[in-house]
Coordinates of C-alpha atoms and ligand atoms in Angstrom, one line a residue:
X146 CA 111.7 129.9 45.2
X147 CA 113.1 129.6 48.7
X148 CA 116.7 130.9 48.9
X149 CA 117.5 128.4 51.7
X150 CA 117.0 125.7 49.0
X151 CA 119.1 127.3 46.2
X152 CA 122.4 125.7 45.5
X153 CA 123.7 128.9 43.8
X154 CA 124.9 131.4 46.5
X155 CA 125.8 135.1 46.3
X156 CA 129.3 136.2 47.0
X157 CA 130.9 139.5 48.1
X158 CA 134.1 138.6 46.3
X159 CA 134.5 140.3 42.9
X160 CA 135.8 137.6 40.5
X161 CA 139.4 138.4 39.9
X162 CA 139.4 137.1 36.3
X163 CA 136.5 139.3 35.1
X164 CA 137.0 142.9 34.0
X165 CA 133.5 143.5 32.8
X166 CA 130.8 144.8 35.1
X167 CA 128.1 142.5 33.7
X168 CA 130.1 139.3 34.4
X169 CA 131.2 140.4 37.8
X170 CA 127.7 141.2 39.0
X171 CA 126.0 138.2 37.4
X172 CA 128.6 135.9 38.9
X173 CA 128.5 137.5 42.3
X174 CA 124.7 137.3 42.3
X175 CA 124.8 133.6 41.2
X176 CA 123.1 134.1 37.8
X177 CA 125.9 132.7 35.7
X178 CA 129.0 130.5 36.2
X179 CA 132.2 131.0 34.3
X180 CA 133.5 127.9 32.6
X181 CA 136.3 129.7 30.9
X182 CA 136.9 133.1 29.2
X183 CA 133.9 133.9 27.1
X184 CA 132.0 130.7 28.1
X185 CA 129.3 130.9 30.7
X186 CA 126.6 128.6 32.2
X187 CA 123.2 130.1 33.1
X188 CA 122.2 129.1 36.6
X189 CA 118.5 129.0 37.6
X190 CA 118.1 132.8 38.2
X191 CA 120.1 133.6 35.1
X192 CA 118.1 131.2 33.1
X193 CA 114.9 132.9 34.2
X194 CA 116.1 136.2 32.9
X195 CA 117.1 134.6 29.7
X196 CA 113.7 132.9 29.3
X197 CA 111.9 136.2 30.0
X198 CA 113.9 137.9 27.3
X199 CA 113.4 135.0 24.8
X200 CA 109.7 135.2 25.4
X201 CA 109.5 138.9 24.7
X202 CA 111.4 138.2 21.4
X203 CA 109.4 135.1 20.6
X204 CA 106.1 137.0 20.9
X205 CA 107.3 139.6 18.5
X206 CA 108.7 137.0 16.0
X207 CA 105.5 135.0 16.1
X208 CA 103.6 138.2 15.6
X209 CA 105.4 138.6 12.2
X210 CA 104.1 135.2 11.2
X211 CA 107.6 133.6 11.6
X212 CA 107.8 129.9 12.5
X213 CA 110.2 128.7 15.2
X214 CA 112.6 125.9 14.6
X215 CA 116.1 124.8 15.5
X216 CA 118.9 124.1 13.1
X217 CA 122.0 122.0 13.8
X218 CA 125.3 123.1 15.3
X219 CA 127.4 120.7 13.2
X220 CA 128.0 122.1 9.7
X221 CA 129.0 120.5 6.4
X222 CA 132.1 121.9 4.8
X223 CA 130.8 121.7 1.1
X224 CA 127.7 123.8 1.9
X225 CA 129.8 126.7 3.2
X226 CA 132.3 126.3 0.3
X227 CA 129.5 127.1 -2.1
X228 CA 129.2 130.6 -0.7
X229 CA 132.9 130.9 0.0
X230 CA 132.4 131.2 3.7
X231 CA 134.3 128.1 4.9
X232 CA 137.8 129.3 4.5
X233 CA 139.3 130.7 7.8
X234 CA 140.7 133.6 5.8
X235 CA 137.1 134.6 4.9
X236 CA 135.5 133.8 8.3
X237 CA 137.9 134.1 11.2
X238 CA 135.6 132.8 14.0
X239 CA 135.0 129.2 12.9
X240 CA 135.5 126.4 15.4
X241 CA 136.2 123.3 13.3
X242 CA 136.6 119.6 14.0
X243 CA 136.3 116.4 12.0
X244 CA 134.4 113.1 12.0
X245 CA 136.2 109.8 12.9
X246 CA 136.6 109.2 9.1
X247 CA 138.4 112.5 8.7
X248 CA 135.4 114.5 7.2
X249 CA 135.7 118.1 8.2
X250 CA 132.8 119.7 10.1
X251 CA 132.3 123.2 11.5
X252 CA 130.3 124.5 14.4
X253 CA 127.5 126.9 13.5
X254 CA 128.5 130.6 14.0
X255 CA 125.6 131.7 11.8
X256 CA 122.9 129.8 9.8
X257 CA 122.1 131.5 6.5
X258 CA 123.6 128.6 4.4
X259 CA 122.0 125.7 6.3
X260 CA 118.6 127.5 6.4
X261 CA 118.8 128.1 2.6
X262 CA 119.8 124.5 2.0
X263 CA 116.9 123.2 4.2
X264 CA 114.2 125.5 2.7
X265 CA 115.4 124.8 -0.8
X266 CA 113.8 121.4 -0.5
X267 CA 110.4 122.9 0.4
X268 CA 110.3 125.8 -2.1
X269 CA 109.2 125.2 -5.7
X270 CA 106.8 127.9 -6.7
X271 CA 105.6 131.4 -5.8
X272 CA 102.9 129.8 -3.7
X273 CA 105.5 128.6 -1.3
X274 CA 106.7 132.2 -0.6
X275 CA 107.2 134.2 1.5
X276 CA 108.6 132.2 4.3
X277 CA 110.1 133.3 7.6
X278 CA 111.8 131.0 10.1
X279 CA 113.7 131.7 13.3
X280 CA 115.5 130.0 16.1
X281 CA 117.1 130.6 19.5
X282 CA 120.4 128.9 19.2
X283 CA 123.8 128.6 20.8
X284 CA 126.3 130.0 18.3
X285 CA 129.9 129.0 18.6
X286 CA 132.5 131.6 17.6
X287 CA 136.2 131.6 18.1
X288 CA 136.3 135.3 19.1
X289 CA 139.8 136.8 19.5
X290 CA 139.0 138.7 22.6
X291 CA 136.4 137.8 25.2
X292 CA 136.6 140.5 27.9
X293 CA 133.1 141.8 27.8
X294 CA 131.5 139.1 29.9
X295 CA 128.3 137.7 28.4
X296 CA 128.3 140.6 25.9
X297 CA 130.9 138.8 23.9
X298 CA 131.0 135.0 24.4
X299 CA 132.7 132.3 22.5
X300 CA 129.4 130.5 23.0
X301 CA 126.3 132.6 23.1
X302 CA 122.6 132.5 22.3
X303 CA 121.3 134.4 19.3
X304 CA 117.9 134.7 17.9
X305 CA 118.2 134.5 14.2
X306 CA 115.4 135.0 11.8
X307 CA 115.6 134.4 8.1
X308 CA 113.1 135.5 5.5
X309 CA 112.7 134.3 1.9
X310 CA 110.8 136.7 -0.3
X311 CA 109.8 136.6 -3.9
X312 CA 111.3 140.0 -4.8
X313 CA 113.0 143.1 -3.5
X314 CA 109.7 144.8 -2.7
X315 CA 108.3 141.9 -0.6
X316 CA 111.7 141.7 1.2
X317 CA 111.7 145.4 2.0
X318 CA 108.2 145.4 3.4
X319 CA 109.1 142.5 5.7
X320 CA 112.4 144.2 6.6
X321 CA 110.5 147.2 7.8
X322 CA 108.1 145.1 9.9
X323 CA 111.0 143.3 11.6
X324 CA 112.7 146.6 12.3
X325 CA 109.5 147.8 14.0
X326 CA 109.3 144.6 16.0
X327 CA 112.9 145.1 17.2
X328 CA 112.1 148.6 18.3
X329 CA 109.2 147.2 20.4
X330 CA 111.5 144.5 21.9
X331 CA 113.9 147.2 23.1
X332 CA 111.1 149.2 24.5
X333 CA 109.7 146.2 26.4
X334 CA 113.0 145.5 28.1
X335 CA 113.4 149.2 29.1
X336 CA 116.0 150.2 26.6
X337 CA 113.7 152.1 24.2
X338 CA 115.3 155.5 24.8
X339 CA 118.8 154.2 24.6
X340 CA 118.5 152.1 21.4
X341 CA 119.2 153.6 18.0
X342 CA 118.6 152.2 14.6
X343 CA 122.1 152.5 13.1
X344 CA 123.4 152.6 9.6
X345 CA 126.3 150.2 9.3
X346 CA 128.3 148.5 6.6
X347 CA 126.2 146.4 4.3
X348 CA 126.7 143.0 2.7
X349 CA 127.2 142.1 -0.9
X350 CA 123.9 143.5 -2.0
X351 CA 123.1 146.8 -0.2
X352 CA 125.2 149.7 0.8
X353 CA 124.0 149.6 4.5
X354 CA 122.9 147.0 7.0
X355 CA 121.0 148.2 10.0
X356 CA 122.2 147.6 13.5
X357 CA 120.3 148.2 16.8
X358 CA 122.8 149.9 19.1
X359 CA 122.3 150.6 22.7
X360 CA 124.3 153.5 24.2
X361 CA 126.5 152.2 26.9
X362 CA 130.1 152.6 27.9
X363 CA 130.3 148.8 28.2
X364 CA 129.9 148.5 24.4
X365 CA 132.7 148.0 21.9
X366 CA 131.3 150.2 19.1
X367 CA 131.4 153.9 18.3
X368 CA 128.3 155.4 16.7
X369 CA 127.2 159.0 15.9
X370 CA 123.6 159.6 17.1
X371 CA 121.1 162.1 16.0
X372 CA 118.8 162.1 19.0
X373 CA 116.0 164.1 17.4
X374 CA 115.8 161.8 14.3
X375 CA 116.4 158.8 16.5
X376 CA 119.0 157.3 14.2
X377 CA 122.7 156.8 14.2
X378 CA 125.7 156.0 11.9
X379 CA 128.3 153.5 12.8
X380 CA 131.9 154.8 12.8
X381 CA 132.7 152.1 10.2
X382 CA 130.7 154.0 7.5
X383 CA 130.8 157.5 8.9
X384 CA 132.0 160.0 6.3
X385 CA 130.8 163.2 4.6
X386 CA 129.2 161.4 1.7
X387 CA 127.2 159.1 3.9
X388 CA 126.0 162.0 6.1
X389 CA 124.8 163.8 3.0
X390 CA 123.0 160.8 1.7
X391 CA 121.2 160.3 5.1
X392 CA 120.5 164.0 5.4
X393 CA 122.4 164.2 8.7
X394 CA 124.7 167.1 9.7
X395 CA 127.7 166.9 12.0
X396 CA 126.4 169.6 14.4
X397 CA 123.4 167.4 15.3
X398 CA 125.5 164.3 15.9
X399 CA 127.0 163.0 19.1
X400 CA 129.8 160.5 19.3
X401 CA 129.0 157.7 21.9
X402 CA 130.0 154.2 22.8
X403 CA 127.5 151.6 22.2
X404 CA 126.8 147.9 22.1
X405 CA 125.3 146.2 19.0
X406 CA 122.4 144.0 20.1
X407 CA 120.8 143.4 16.8
X408 CA 121.8 143.4 13.1
X409 CA 119.6 143.1 10.1
X410 CA 120.8 142.3 6.6
X411 CA 119.4 142.4 3.1
X412 CA 121.2 139.7 1.1
X413 CA 119.1 140.3 -2.0
X414 CA 119.3 137.3 -4.4
X415 CA 123.1 136.8 -3.9
X416 CA 122.9 133.7 -1.7
X417 CA 120.1 132.1 -3.7
X418 CA 122.2 132.4 -6.8
X419 CA 125.2 130.8 -5.1
X420 CA 123.1 128.0 -3.5
X421 CA 120.6 127.5 -6.4
X422 CA 117.4 128.5 -4.5
X423 CA 114.9 129.4 -7.2
X424 CA 111.1 129.4 -7.5
X425 CA 108.7 129.3 -10.4
X426 CA 106.8 132.6 -10.8
X427 CA 103.2 133.0 -12.1
X428 CA 104.5 132.4 -15.7
X429 CA 106.4 129.4 -14.7
X430 CA 109.7 131.3 -15.1
X431 CA 112.5 130.4 -12.5
X432 CA 113.3 133.4 -10.3
X433 CA 115.9 133.6 -7.5
X434 CA 114.6 133.9 -3.9
X435 CA 115.4 137.1 -1.9
X436 CA 117.0 136.5 1.5
X437 CA 117.1 138.8 4.5
X438 CA 118.5 137.8 7.9
X439 CA 117.8 139.3 11.3
X440 CA 120.1 138.6 14.3
X441 CA 119.6 139.5 17.9
X442 CA 122.1 138.6 20.6
X443 CA 119.9 137.3 23.4
X444 CA 122.7 136.8 25.9
X445 CA 124.4 140.1 24.8
X446 CA 121.1 141.8 25.4
X447 CA 120.9 140.3 28.9
X448 CA 124.5 141.6 29.5
X449 CA 123.6 145.1 28.2
X450 CA 120.5 145.2 30.5
X451 CA 122.6 144.2 33.5
X452 CA 125.2 146.9 32.8
X453 CA 122.7 149.6 31.8
X454 CA 120.6 149.5 35.0
X455 CA 123.1 148.4 37.6
X456 CA 124.1 150.7 40.5
X457 CA 126.8 150.6 43.2
X458 CA 124.7 148.0 45.1
X459 CA 124.2 145.6 42.3
X460 CA 121.8 144.6 39.5
X461 CA 118.5 146.4 38.9
X462 CA 116.2 144.4 36.6
X463 CA 113.3 145.9 34.7
X464 CA 110.1 144.1 35.7
X465 CA 109.6 142.5 32.3
X466 CA 112.9 140.6 32.6
X467 CA 113.5 140.2 36.3
X468 CA 113.9 136.6 37.5
X469 CA 111.2 137.4 40.1
X470 CA 109.0 140.4 40.8
X471 CA 109.2 140.2 44.6
X472 CA 111.9 139.6 47.2
X473 CA 110.5 138.7 50.6
X474 CA 113.1 139.3 53.3
X475 CA 112.0 137.5 56.5
X476 CA 113.7 138.9 59.5
X477 CA 113.9 136.6 62.5
X478 CA 112.4 133.2 63.4
X479 CA 109.6 134.2 65.7
X480 CA 106.6 131.9 64.9
X481 CA 104.3 134.8 64.0
X482 CA 107.0 136.3 61.6
X483 CA 107.6 132.9 60.0
X484 CA 103.8 132.3 59.7
X485 CA 103.2 135.7 58.0
X486 CA 106.1 135.5 55.7
X487 CA 105.2 131.9 54.6
X488 CA 101.6 133.0 54.0
X489 CA 102.7 136.0 51.9
X490 CA 104.9 133.8 49.9
X491 CA 102.1 131.3 49.2
X492 CA 99.5 134.0 48.5
X493 CA 101.8 135.8 46.0
X494 CA 102.8 132.6 44.3
X495 CA 99.1 131.6 44.0
X496 CA 98.5 135.0 42.4
X497 CA 101.0 134.0 39.7
X498 CA 103.7 136.4 41.1
X499 CA 107.3 135.1 41.0
X500 CA 108.8 135.4 44.4
X501 CA 112.3 134.9 45.9
X502 CA 111.7 134.1 49.5
X503 CA 114.7 134.8 51.7
X504 CA 114.0 132.4 54.5
X505 CA 117.7 131.9 55.4
X506 CA 119.1 132.2 58.9
X507 CA 121.3 135.2 58.2
X508 CA 121.6 138.8 59.5
X509 CA 119.1 141.4 58.1
X510 CA 121.9 143.4 56.6
X511 CA 123.0 140.4 54.5
X512 CA 119.4 139.9 53.3
X513 CA 119.1 143.6 52.3
X514 CA 122.5 143.4 50.5
X515 CA 121.4 140.3 48.6
X516 CA 118.1 141.8 47.7
X517 CA 120.0 144.7 46.2
X518 CA 122.6 142.6 44.5
X519 CA 120.0 140.3 42.9
X520 CA 118.1 143.4 41.6
X521 CA 114.6 142.1 42.3
X522 CA 112.1 145.0 41.5
X523 CA 110.1 144.9 44.8
X524 CA 111.4 144.1 48.3
X525 CA 109.0 143.2 51.1
X526 CA 110.2 142.9 54.7
X527 CA 108.3 140.8 57.2
X528 CA 109.7 141.4 60.8
X529 CA 108.5 141.5 64.4
X530 CA 108.0 145.2 63.8
X531 CA 105.7 144.8 60.8
X532 CA 103.8 142.0 62.5
X533 CA 103.1 144.2 65.5
X534 CA 102.1 147.1 63.3
X535 CA 100.1 145.0 60.9
X536 CA 101.9 146.4 57.9
X537 CA 104.3 145.3 55.2
X538 CA 107.5 147.1 54.7
X539 CA 107.8 147.7 50.9
X540 CA 110.5 149.2 48.8
X541 CA 111.3 149.3 45.1
X542 CA 114.8 148.4 44.1
X543 CA 115.4 151.7 42.3
X544 CA 114.3 153.9 45.3
X545 CA 115.9 154.4 48.6
X546 CA 113.0 154.9 51.0
X547 CA 111.1 151.9 52.4
X548 CA 107.4 152.5 53.2
X549 CA 105.0 150.9 55.6
X550 CA 102.0 149.8 53.6
X551 CA 98.8 147.9 54.1
X552 CA 97.6 144.9 52.0
X553 CA 95.6 147.1 49.7
X554 CA 98.5 149.4 48.9
X555 CA 100.9 146.5 48.5
X556 CA 98.5 144.7 46.1
X557 CA 98.1 147.8 44.1
X558 CA 101.8 148.3 43.7
X559 CA 102.2 144.7 42.5
X560 CA 99.3 145.0 40.1
X561 CA 97.2 142.3 41.8
X562 CA 93.8 142.1 43.5
X563 CA 93.8 143.0 47.2
X564 CA 91.8 139.8 47.8
X565 CA 94.8 137.8 46.8
X566 CA 96.6 139.0 49.9
X567 CA 93.8 138.6 52.5
Ligands
ATP143 P1 130.1 142.0 16.6 O1 130.5 143.1 15.6 O2 129.8 142.6 17.9 O3 131.1 140.9 16.6 P2 128.6 140.6 14.6 O4 128.5 141.7 13.6 O5 129.6 139.6 14.5 O6 128.8 141.4 16.1 P3 126.2 139.2 13.9 O7 127.0 138.1 13.3 O8 125.4 140.1 13.1 O9 127.2 140.0 14.9 O10 125.3 138.6 15.0 C1 124.0 139.0 15.4 C2 124.0 139.5 16.8 O11 124.6 138.5 17.7 C3 124.8 140.7 17.1 O12 124.1 141.8 16.8 C4 125.1 140.6 18.6 O13 124.0 141.0 19.4 C5 125.2 139.1 18.8 N1 126.6 138.6 18.9 C6 127.5 138.6 17.9 N2 128.7 138.1 18.4 C7 128.5 137.8 19.7 C8 129.3 137.3 20.7 N3 130.5 136.9 20.5 N4 128.7 137.1 22.0 C9 127.5 137.5 22.2 N5 126.7 138.0 21.3 C10 127.1 138.2 20.0
MG144 MG1 131.5 139.4 15.3

């Protein structure tokens, strides 16, 4: 990607209508565009980050044997009435509209009901279970406040997985597997140490649900963490009785602000009974299906990563999610400099490395500032000086000192074969 050809530009101006750091930085860096409060478009660089996160999540979901699909945004009133979740008194985030003939429709804010209704037509006997399906979908929610940038949108992308099991035991085994997969996801995006499996309020069926909370001041939740046990309790369920039950003691707990990036629920057989989803067991006896659901806020996670790693100069992406691994800053237009920078760009691209090539006619200081703002993990400078010395100037985003390195050292730090650079 040549920066001279990108329509999205960086800006030094902090957007006046944004109070959250993630939205300020992502807008300044040209990753997202604000349509209105809580509504953001993902521009090419932002989309790359989003796709990287989705692919990490997708790999883990596929590893569980879950099948990817995509449900509809438009929702039928009657279906949600069956579980008493249509009424605005019951669910306060609905966006609703109506068809030309006056039939009410809602916009999907979650998908348990439509998934159950859909799977009902495929499930008849124990042979059809268990089933796990998931999607990445834009959820629409009429949130009261939207001041946390992409961490709380009125339109946002969620990965939601739904599992239908034959009984409580089968459900629990899968629940634990998904929980482990979530932990791996947070490790892969660099948040392993900051993420805590958290006991939170449950649904109709179980006392607790489990949240995956990341410690950050940008979050809207308060949790109590036990760092040695690597678990936490959400303030909403925090009391003496719960602590006793979980074998936690107040002197081991630390109160912190956090952001909920994932939430997993055991619905038991409650939804199946409401929606009539039954299967015939080995004896031909009708049994209700057990439902568990597993949400993960993909765009919220991107916002949390942006906030968590940022410094005073801008974004700092972990390599696994960065929109590119390398930023090439070409200083000057001397033919030899242009030639070397172009060559490096082509060689790295051929070696399957994603590169942002700053080939613009602007001052070096502006290029360095943009490299920092965009948060690309490796910065390589090609200038008259490096051409004369026969070196590359290499710096990692999270270090201050640039180093002069040769092709071999550069290749090593990028994890590629030296041959690729020669
Ligand atoms: P919150 O308490 O933050 O409103 P929630 O309990 O409504 O979250 P769920 O309905 O369980 O969240 O949704 C699953 C995941 O989707 C959440 O863990 C979170 O990561 C994400 N999410 C929920 N609401 C939003 C939103 N408005 N914007 C961005 N992500 C969201
Ligand atoms: Mg909510």
